[in-house]
Amino acid sequence: MDIIRRARLKEMDRTALEFMQSIEADRWIFKADLAVDRAHTRMLLENGIISEKDASLILEGLDQIEEAGIDALNLEEYEDIHACVESRLIELIGEDAGGRMHTARSRNDEVATCIRIALREELEKLIDKLNDLRRTILLRAEEHLETIMPGFTHLQFAQPTTLAHHLLAHFDALSRDLERLGGVYSRTNRSPLGAAAFASTSFPIDRRRTMELLGFEGLVENSMDAVSARDFLIEAISVSAIIMMHLSRLSEELILWSSQGFDMIELDDTVTSTSSIMPQKKNPDLAELIRAKTGTVNGALTAALTIMKAMPMSYNRDLQELTPHLIKAVTITAASVSGMERMIRSMKVKRDSMRSKLELGDLMATDLADALVREKGLPFRTAHKIVGKAVSEGYAIEELDEATLRDVLDPMLSVNKRKVTGGPAPEEVKRMIEQRKRELSLI
Ligand code: ARG
């Protein structure tokens, strides 16, 4: 019989039990749960709340449980991992010692602590992967300082730029995501342990000690806030959703650029699929799935915000329903970041084809209008009208060319001129890359 229920309840109905279980999330926090049990036990001992003998029996029992692994536990028989581990401990070392581990604690502060520990690890992995992707983007950008391509607005050819400048735009967006992850990490890395059910405890526990033992940087101080706050978790899903949105935008470009209509890159065989019927096909399925999984992560964010809204203080079992959304969001995001890194690292850039696009679509119109301002002293609005009218009447920009304006139509010269801070001129992009390489300790 379940050690928690036995005091006042009959055995739980099987269907009800299955509905209430949190097995997936419990697997995710198994190691964290044992770490929390150990830290709590040591703290109880240090503060004279349990004896040396009981503490060492508990710690040995926990070691045995860890060695045997989660599959040795019959998790299906319990409401959650906390009840399961405690029951197993009591089976192993008896209730006289094992029954003391849960002194001055509740599953409410226990689970909140476990989620924060497990999430901390996921965030560390995500940060590492994001840095790998940033590094790869930067190195690819460096190869293409002078690779001329059409820049787009409204997905229409707009003005010439370079691939390096374009890639660096994605790099900078991902750098902000990294900053955001740093913020989430610091708010996750605080200990709720010792809050007990919500009202703390009358035992003389030391919350700062368990905080230290578990490597937290601070406390979630108010004991009611400690058990019921999940904004750290929602923030993690939210940053995951923002990262996915960025990856999805990049995926969309890879899909477009590798299609015959654009023909600007080729994705490597190792990250593409083919068709079961059309033997010529090379399909960007990985990019498409990143784009699709962005929807799944957005769904997780919506679910989490909706579960959390209108939840009265303090612990409610609803909170359990959040954890699977968190796990899904962070694991999908980490896998997507890795997938994107592989695509960017291995993609082939079709420089000539990219450059040939500049012959289409009057990309030099802005340069021509600028030149009329510079050379002929016209107001910009007048020059804009002249060039716009010529283009709409079907003149190719080249036909308007005069000897004095000839240089204006060279796309590389056009890019070279745009060397203001943040512009696409190779010397400016080189400066930006070098600064970013220093930040990533690549120089
Ligand atoms: N599985 C539960 C959760 O994730 C653990 C805490 C249970 N607490 C309780 N009072 N029933 O929230």
Coordinates of C-alpha atoms and ligand atoms in Angstrom, one line a residue:
M1 CA 0.0 0.0 0.0
D2 CA 1.2 3.5 -0.9
I3 CA 3.0 5.0 2.1
I4 CA 1.2 8.3 1.5
R5 CA -2.3 7.1 1.0
R6 CA -2.4 4.5 3.7
A7 CA -3.1 6.9 6.5
R8 CA -6.5 7.9 5.3
L9 CA -7.5 6.7 1.9
K10 CA -8.5 3.4 0.2
E11 CA -6.4 2.1 -2.6
M12 CA -6.8 4.3 -5.7
D13 CA -8.9 3.3 -8.6
R14 CA -6.6 2.2 -11.4
T15 CA -8.1 4.4 -14.1
A16 CA -7.9 7.4 -11.8
L17 CA -4.3 6.6 -10.9
E18 CA -3.2 6.3 -14.5
F19 CA -4.9 9.7 -15.2
M20 CA -3.0 11.3 -12.4
Q21 CA 0.4 9.9 -13.1
S22 CA 3.3 11.9 -14.5
I23 CA 5.6 9.2 -15.6
E24 CA 7.3 11.0 -18.5
A25 CA 8.1 14.0 -16.3
D26 CA 9.1 11.7 -13.5
R27 CA 11.7 10.0 -15.7
W28 CA 13.1 13.4 -16.6
I29 CA 13.5 14.4 -12.9
F30 CA 14.6 11.0 -11.5
K31 CA 18.3 12.0 -11.0
A32 CA 17.3 15.4 -9.7
D33 CA 14.9 13.8 -7.2
L34 CA 17.7 11.7 -5.7
A35 CA 20.0 14.8 -5.5
V36 CA 17.3 16.7 -3.7
D37 CA 16.7 13.7 -1.3
R38 CA 20.5 13.6 -0.5
A39 CA 20.8 17.3 0.0
H40 CA 17.8 17.4 2.3
T41 CA 19.0 14.4 4.3
R42 CA 22.5 16.0 4.8
M43 CA 20.9 19.2 5.9
L44 CA 18.6 17.5 8.3
L45 CA 21.6 15.7 9.8
E46 CA 23.7 18.9 10.1
N47 CA 20.9 20.6 11.9
G48 CA 20.3 17.8 14.4
I49 CA 16.9 16.9 12.9
I50 CA 17.9 13.3 12.2
S51 CA 20.6 11.1 13.6
E52 CA 23.9 10.2 12.0
K53 CA 22.8 6.5 11.8
D54 CA 19.5 7.3 10.1
A55 CA 21.1 9.7 7.7
S56 CA 23.8 7.2 6.6
L57 CA 21.1 4.5 6.1
I58 CA 19.1 6.9 4.0
L59 CA 22.1 7.9 1.9
E60 CA 23.1 4.3 1.3
G61 CA 19.5 3.4 0.3
L62 CA 19.4 6.3 -2.1
D63 CA 22.7 5.1 -3.7
Q64 CA 21.2 1.6 -4.1
I65 CA 18.1 3.1 -5.8
E66 CA 20.3 5.2 -8.1
E67 CA 22.5 2.2 -9.0
A68 CA 19.5 0.0 -9.8
G69 CA 18.1 2.8 -12.0
I70 CA 14.6 4.0 -12.7
D71 CA 13.6 0.9 -14.5
A72 CA 14.0 -1.2 -11.4
L73 CA 11.3 0.9 -9.7
N74 CA 7.7 0.1 -10.3
L75 CA 6.7 3.6 -11.1
E76 CA 3.3 2.5 -12.6
E77 CA 2.1 1.6 -9.1
Y78 CA 2.6 5.1 -7.7
E79 CA 1.3 8.6 -8.1
D80 CA 4.7 10.0 -8.8
I81 CA 8.4 9.5 -8.5
H82 CA 8.6 11.1 -5.1
A83 CA 6.2 8.6 -3.5
C84 CA 7.8 5.8 -5.4
V85 CA 11.4 6.5 -4.3
E86 CA 10.3 7.1 -0.7
S87 CA 8.4 3.8 -0.7
R88 CA 11.4 1.9 -2.2
L89 CA 13.7 3.5 0.4
I90 CA 11.4 2.3 3.2
E91 CA 11.4 -1.2 1.7
L92 CA 15.2 -1.2 1.6
I93 CA 16.1 0.3 5.0
G94 CA 12.9 0.1 7.0
E95 CA 10.5 2.8 8.1
D96 CA 12.4 3.7 11.3
A97 CA 15.2 5.4 9.2
G98 CA 13.6 5.7 5.8
G99 CA 10.4 7.2 7.2
R100 CA 12.5 10.2 8.4
M101 CA 13.7 11.5 5.0
H102 CA 10.5 13.4 4.3
T103 CA 10.7 15.4 7.6
A104 CA 10.2 19.1 7.0
R105 CA 9.4 18.6 3.4
S106 CA 6.5 18.3 1.0
R107 CA 6.3 16.9 -2.5
N108 CA 5.4 20.5 -3.5
D109 CA 8.8 22.0 -2.7
E110 CA 10.4 18.8 -3.8
V111 CA 9.0 18.8 -7.3
A112 CA 9.6 22.5 -7.8
T113 CA 13.2 22.0 -6.9
C114 CA 13.5 18.9 -9.2
I115 CA 12.1 20.8 -12.2
R116 CA 14.5 23.6 -11.7
I117 CA 17.5 21.3 -11.5
A118 CA 16.5 19.3 -14.6
L119 CA 15.7 22.4 -16.5
R120 CA 19.1 24.0 -15.6
E121 CA 20.7 21.0 -17.3
E122 CA 18.5 21.3 -20.4
L123 CA 19.3 25.1 -20.6
E124 CA 23.0 24.4 -20.4
K125 CA 22.7 21.9 -23.3
L126 CA 20.7 24.4 -25.3
I127 CA 23.2 27.2 -24.6
D128 CA 26.0 24.9 -25.9
K129 CA 24.2 24.0 -29.0
L130 CA 23.2 27.5 -29.7
N131 CA 26.8 28.6 -29.4
D132 CA 27.8 25.8 -31.9
L133 CA 25.3 27.2 -34.3
R134 CA 26.4 30.8 -33.8
R135 CA 30.0 29.7 -34.4
T136 CA 29.1 27.9 -37.6
I137 CA 27.1 30.8 -38.9
L138 CA 30.0 33.2 -38.2
L139 CA 32.6 31.0 -40.0
R140 CA 30.3 30.5 -43.0
A141 CA 29.7 34.3 -43.1
E142 CA 33.5 34.9 -43.1
E143 CA 33.8 32.8 -46.3
H144 CA 31.2 35.0 -48.0
L145 CA 32.2 38.6 -47.3
E146 CA 32.2 39.3 -51.1
T147 CA 29.5 36.8 -52.2
I148 CA 27.0 39.2 -53.8
M149 CA 23.4 38.3 -53.5
P150 CA 20.0 40.0 -53.9
G151 CA 18.7 41.3 -50.6
F152 CA 14.9 41.1 -50.2
T153 CA 12.0 43.2 -48.8
H154 CA 8.6 41.7 -49.3
L155 CA 10.4 38.8 -50.7
Q156 CA 11.1 40.9 -53.8
F157 CA 14.5 41.7 -55.1
A158 CA 15.4 44.9 -53.3
Q159 CA 19.1 45.9 -53.2
P160 CA 22.4 44.0 -53.5
T161 CA 24.0 42.7 -50.3
T162 CA 26.4 40.0 -49.4
L163 CA 25.7 36.5 -48.0
A164 CA 28.0 37.4 -45.0
H165 CA 25.8 40.4 -44.2
H166 CA 22.6 38.3 -44.5
L167 CA 24.0 35.4 -42.3
L168 CA 25.2 37.9 -39.7
A169 CA 21.6 39.2 -39.3
H170 CA 20.6 35.7 -38.2
F171 CA 23.7 35.4 -36.0
D172 CA 22.7 38.6 -34.2
A173 CA 19.1 37.4 -33.6
L174 CA 20.4 34.2 -32.1
S175 CA 22.8 36.2 -29.9
R176 CA 19.8 37.9 -28.4
D177 CA 18.3 34.5 -27.7
L178 CA 21.4 33.5 -25.9
E179 CA 21.1 36.6 -23.7
R180 CA 17.4 35.7 -23.0
L181 CA 18.5 32.1 -22.1
G182 CA 21.0 33.7 -19.6
G183 CA 18.1 35.5 -17.9
V184 CA 15.9 32.4 -17.8
Y185 CA 18.9 30.4 -16.4
S186 CA 19.5 32.9 -13.5
R187 CA 15.8 32.9 -12.6
T188 CA 15.6 29.1 -12.8
N189 CA 18.7 28.7 -10.7
R190 CA 17.0 29.5 -7.3
S191 CA 16.0 27.0 -4.7
P192 CA 12.4 26.6 -3.5
L193 CA 13.4 23.8 -1.2
G194 CA 12.4 24.2 2.4
A195 CA 9.1 25.8 1.5
A196 CA 7.4 22.5 2.4
A197 CA 3.7 22.4 1.4
F198 CA 3.7 26.3 1.1
A199 CA 3.9 27.4 4.7
S200 CA 7.5 26.3 5.4
T201 CA 8.1 24.2 8.6
S202 CA 8.6 24.5 12.3
F203 CA 11.7 22.3 12.1
P204 CA 15.0 24.3 12.3
I205 CA 16.0 23.6 8.7
D206 CA 18.6 25.6 6.8
R207 CA 17.4 26.6 3.4
R208 CA 20.6 28.2 2.4
R209 CA 22.5 24.9 3.0
T210 CA 20.3 22.9 0.6
M211 CA 20.6 25.8 -1.8
E212 CA 24.4 25.5 -1.7
L213 CA 24.4 21.7 -1.8
L214 CA 22.3 21.7 -4.9
G215 CA 24.3 24.4 -6.6
F216 CA 21.6 27.1 -6.7
E217 CA 22.5 30.7 -6.7
G218 CA 19.8 32.0 -4.5
L219 CA 16.4 31.2 -2.9
V220 CA 12.9 31.6 -4.1
E221 CA 12.4 33.2 -0.7
N222 CA 8.6 33.5 0.0
S223 CA 7.6 29.9 0.8
M224 CA 4.2 30.3 -0.9
D225 CA 5.8 31.7 -4.1
A226 CA 8.4 29.0 -3.9
V227 CA 6.0 26.1 -4.4
S228 CA 3.6 27.8 -6.8
A229 CA 5.8 29.9 -9.1
R230 CA 6.2 28.4 -12.6
D231 CA 7.0 31.6 -14.5
F232 CA 10.6 30.4 -14.8
L233 CA 9.3 27.4 -16.7
I234 CA 7.0 29.5 -18.9
E235 CA 9.9 31.8 -19.6
A236 CA 12.0 28.8 -20.8
I237 CA 9.2 27.7 -23.1
S238 CA 8.8 31.3 -24.3
V239 CA 12.5 31.7 -25.1
S240 CA 12.3 28.3 -26.8
A241 CA 9.4 29.6 -28.9
I242 CA 11.4 32.7 -29.9
I243 CA 14.4 30.6 -30.8
M244 CA 12.2 28.3 -32.9
M245 CA 10.6 31.3 -34.6
H246 CA 14.2 32.5 -35.6
L247 CA 15.1 29.0 -36.8
S248 CA 11.9 28.8 -38.7
R249 CA 12.6 32.0 -40.6
L250 CA 16.0 30.7 -41.5
S251 CA 14.5 27.3 -42.5
E252 CA 12.1 29.1 -44.7
E253 CA 15.0 30.8 -46.5
L254 CA 16.9 27.5 -46.9
I255 CA 13.8 26.0 -48.4
L256 CA 13.3 28.8 -50.8
W257 CA 16.9 29.3 -51.7
S258 CA 17.4 25.6 -52.4
S259 CA 14.4 25.5 -54.7
Q260 CA 14.8 25.7 -58.5
G261 CA 13.1 29.1 -58.5
F262 CA 15.9 30.7 -56.5
D263 CA 18.8 28.2 -57.0
M264 CA 21.1 30.0 -54.6
I265 CA 22.2 27.2 -52.3
E266 CA 22.3 23.4 -52.3
L267 CA 21.7 21.5 -49.0
D268 CA 23.9 18.6 -48.4
D269 CA 22.8 15.0 -49.1
T270 CA 23.3 14.1 -45.5
V271 CA 20.5 16.5 -44.3
T272 CA 18.0 16.1 -47.1
S273 CA 15.5 13.4 -48.3
T274 CA 14.3 12.2 -51.7
S275 CA 11.0 11.2 -53.1
S276 CA 9.7 7.6 -53.2
I277 CA 8.4 8.2 -56.7
M278 CA 10.4 11.1 -58.3
P279 CA 14.0 10.0 -58.5
Q280 CA 15.3 13.5 -59.2
K281 CA 14.1 15.0 -56.0
K282 CA 16.2 16.4 -53.1
N283 CA 13.9 17.7 -50.5
P284 CA 14.7 20.0 -47.5
D285 CA 12.7 17.9 -45.0
L286 CA 14.9 18.8 -42.0
A287 CA 14.3 22.5 -42.6
E288 CA 10.6 21.9 -43.1
L289 CA 10.3 19.9 -39.9
I290 CA 12.0 22.7 -37.9
R291 CA 9.5 25.1 -39.4
A292 CA 6.7 22.7 -38.4
K293 CA 8.0 22.0 -34.9
T294 CA 7.9 25.8 -34.3
G295 CA 4.1 25.3 -34.2
T296 CA 4.5 22.5 -31.7
V297 CA 6.6 24.7 -29.4
N298 CA 4.1 27.6 -29.8
G299 CA 1.4 25.1 -28.8
A300 CA 3.4 24.2 -25.7
L301 CA 3.6 27.9 -24.8
T302 CA -0.1 28.5 -25.2
A303 CA -0.9 25.4 -23.2
A304 CA 1.4 26.4 -20.4
L305 CA 0.1 30.0 -20.2
T306 CA -3.5 28.7 -20.3
I307 CA -2.9 26.0 -17.6
M308 CA -1.3 28.7 -15.3
K309 CA -3.8 31.4 -15.7
A310 CA -6.3 31.9 -12.9
M311 CA -4.5 29.3 -10.7
P312 CA -5.0 30.3 -7.1
M313 CA -2.2 30.1 -4.6
S314 CA -0.4 27.9 -3.9
Y315 CA 0.2 24.4 -5.0
N316 CA -2.5 22.8 -7.2
R317 CA -2.1 19.6 -9.1
D318 CA -2.6 21.5 -12.3
L319 CA 1.0 22.4 -12.0
Q320 CA 2.0 18.8 -12.9
E321 CA 0.4 19.3 -16.3
L322 CA 2.9 22.0 -17.2
T323 CA 6.1 19.9 -17.0
P324 CA 5.6 17.7 -20.2
H325 CA 5.1 20.9 -22.2
L326 CA 8.4 22.3 -20.8
I327 CA 10.2 19.0 -21.7
K328 CA 8.8 19.0 -25.2
A329 CA 9.6 22.6 -25.8
V330 CA 13.2 22.5 -24.7
T331 CA 14.1 19.2 -26.3
I332 CA 12.6 20.1 -29.6
T333 CA 14.4 23.4 -29.6
A334 CA 17.8 21.8 -28.8
A335 CA 17.3 19.2 -31.5
S336 CA 16.3 21.9 -34.0
V337 CA 19.3 24.1 -33.2
S338 CA 21.5 21.0 -33.9
G339 CA 19.7 20.3 -37.1
M340 CA 20.1 23.9 -38.3
E341 CA 23.8 23.8 -37.4
R342 CA 24.3 20.8 -39.6
M343 CA 22.4 22.3 -42.5
I344 CA 24.4 25.6 -42.4
R345 CA 27.7 23.9 -41.9
S346 CA 27.3 21.6 -44.9
M347 CA 25.3 23.7 -47.4
K348 CA 26.9 24.6 -50.7
V349 CA 26.6 28.2 -51.8
K350 CA 26.0 28.7 -55.5
R351 CA 27.9 32.0 -55.8
D352 CA 27.5 32.4 -59.6
S353 CA 23.8 31.7 -59.6
M354 CA 23.3 34.0 -56.6
R355 CA 25.2 36.8 -58.4
S356 CA 23.2 36.2 -61.7
K357 CA 20.0 37.1 -59.9
L358 CA 21.3 40.7 -59.8
E359 CA 20.6 40.9 -63.5
L360 CA 16.9 40.5 -62.8
G361 CA 14.6 42.9 -61.0
D362 CA 16.4 46.3 -61.2
L363 CA 18.2 45.9 -58.0
M364 CA 20.4 48.9 -58.8
A365 CA 17.5 51.4 -58.9
T366 CA 18.2 52.8 -55.4
D367 CA 21.9 53.3 -56.4
L368 CA 20.8 55.1 -59.5
A369 CA 18.5 57.4 -57.6
D370 CA 21.3 58.1 -55.1
A371 CA 23.7 58.8 -58.0
L372 CA 21.3 61.4 -59.5
V373 CA 21.2 63.1 -56.1
R374 CA 25.0 63.0 -55.8
E375 CA 26.0 63.8 -59.4
K376 CA 23.1 66.0 -60.6
G377 CA 22.2 67.7 -57.3
L378 CA 18.5 66.5 -57.5
P379 CA 16.4 66.2 -54.4
F380 CA 16.1 62.5 -53.5
R381 CA 12.3 62.5 -54.0
T382 CA 12.7 63.8 -57.5
A383 CA 15.4 61.2 -58.4
H384 CA 13.2 58.5 -56.9
K385 CA 10.3 59.6 -59.2
I386 CA 12.5 59.7 -62.3
V387 CA 14.0 56.2 -61.7
G388 CA 10.6 54.8 -60.6
K389 CA 8.9 56.1 -63.7
A390 CA 11.6 54.7 -66.0
V391 CA 11.3 51.3 -64.4
S392 CA 7.5 51.2 -64.6
E393 CA 7.7 52.2 -68.3
G394 CA 9.8 49.2 -68.9
Y395 CA 13.2 50.7 -69.3
A396 CA 16.0 48.5 -68.0
I397 CA 18.0 50.4 -65.5
E398 CA 21.1 50.0 -67.7
E399 CA 19.4 51.9 -70.5
L400 CA 19.3 55.0 -68.3
D401 CA 23.0 54.8 -67.8
E402 CA 25.3 57.7 -68.7
A403 CA 29.0 57.6 -68.6
T404 CA 29.1 59.4 -65.3
L405 CA 26.8 56.9 -63.8
R406 CA 28.4 53.7 -65.2
D407 CA 30.1 52.7 -61.9
V408 CA 26.9 53.1 -60.1
L409 CA 25.5 49.9 -61.7
D410 CA 28.3 47.6 -60.4
P411 CA 26.7 45.7 -57.5
M412 CA 30.0 45.1 -55.7
L413 CA 30.8 48.9 -55.8
S414 CA 27.3 49.5 -54.6
V415 CA 27.8 47.2 -51.6
N416 CA 31.3 48.6 -51.0
K417 CA 29.8 52.1 -50.6
R418 CA 27.4 51.0 -47.9
K419 CA 30.0 51.0 -45.1
V420 CA 28.0 52.8 -42.4
T421 CA 27.9 51.0 -39.1
G422 CA 26.0 47.7 -39.6
G423 CA 26.0 48.0 -43.4
P424 CA 26.9 45.3 -45.9
A425 CA 30.3 46.6 -47.2
P426 CA 32.8 43.8 -46.8
E427 CA 35.1 46.0 -44.6
E428 CA 32.2 46.7 -42.2
V429 CA 31.0 43.1 -42.1
K430 CA 34.6 41.9 -41.5
R431 CA 34.7 44.3 -38.5
M432 CA 31.5 42.9 -37.2
I433 CA 32.6 39.3 -37.7
E434 CA 35.9 40.0 -35.9
Q435 CA 34.1 41.6 -33.0
R436 CA 31.7 38.6 -32.7
K437 CA 34.6 36.1 -33.0
R438 CA 36.3 37.7 -30.1
E439 CA 33.0 37.4 -28.1
L440 CA 32.9 33.7 -28.9
S441 CA 36.6 33.4 -28.1
L442 CA 37.4 32.3 -31.7
I443 CA 40.3 34.8 -31.9
Ligands
ARG1 N1 3.8 14.9 -9.6 C1 3.5 16.1 -8.9 C2 3.8 17.3 -9.7 O1 4.4 17.3 -10.7 C3 4.4 16.1 -7.6 C4 3.8 16.9 -6.5 C5 2.6 16.3 -5.9 N2 2.1 17.0 -4.8 C6 0.9 16.9 -4.4 N3 0.5 17.6 -3.4 N4 0.1 16.0 -4.9 O2 3.3 18.4 -9.4

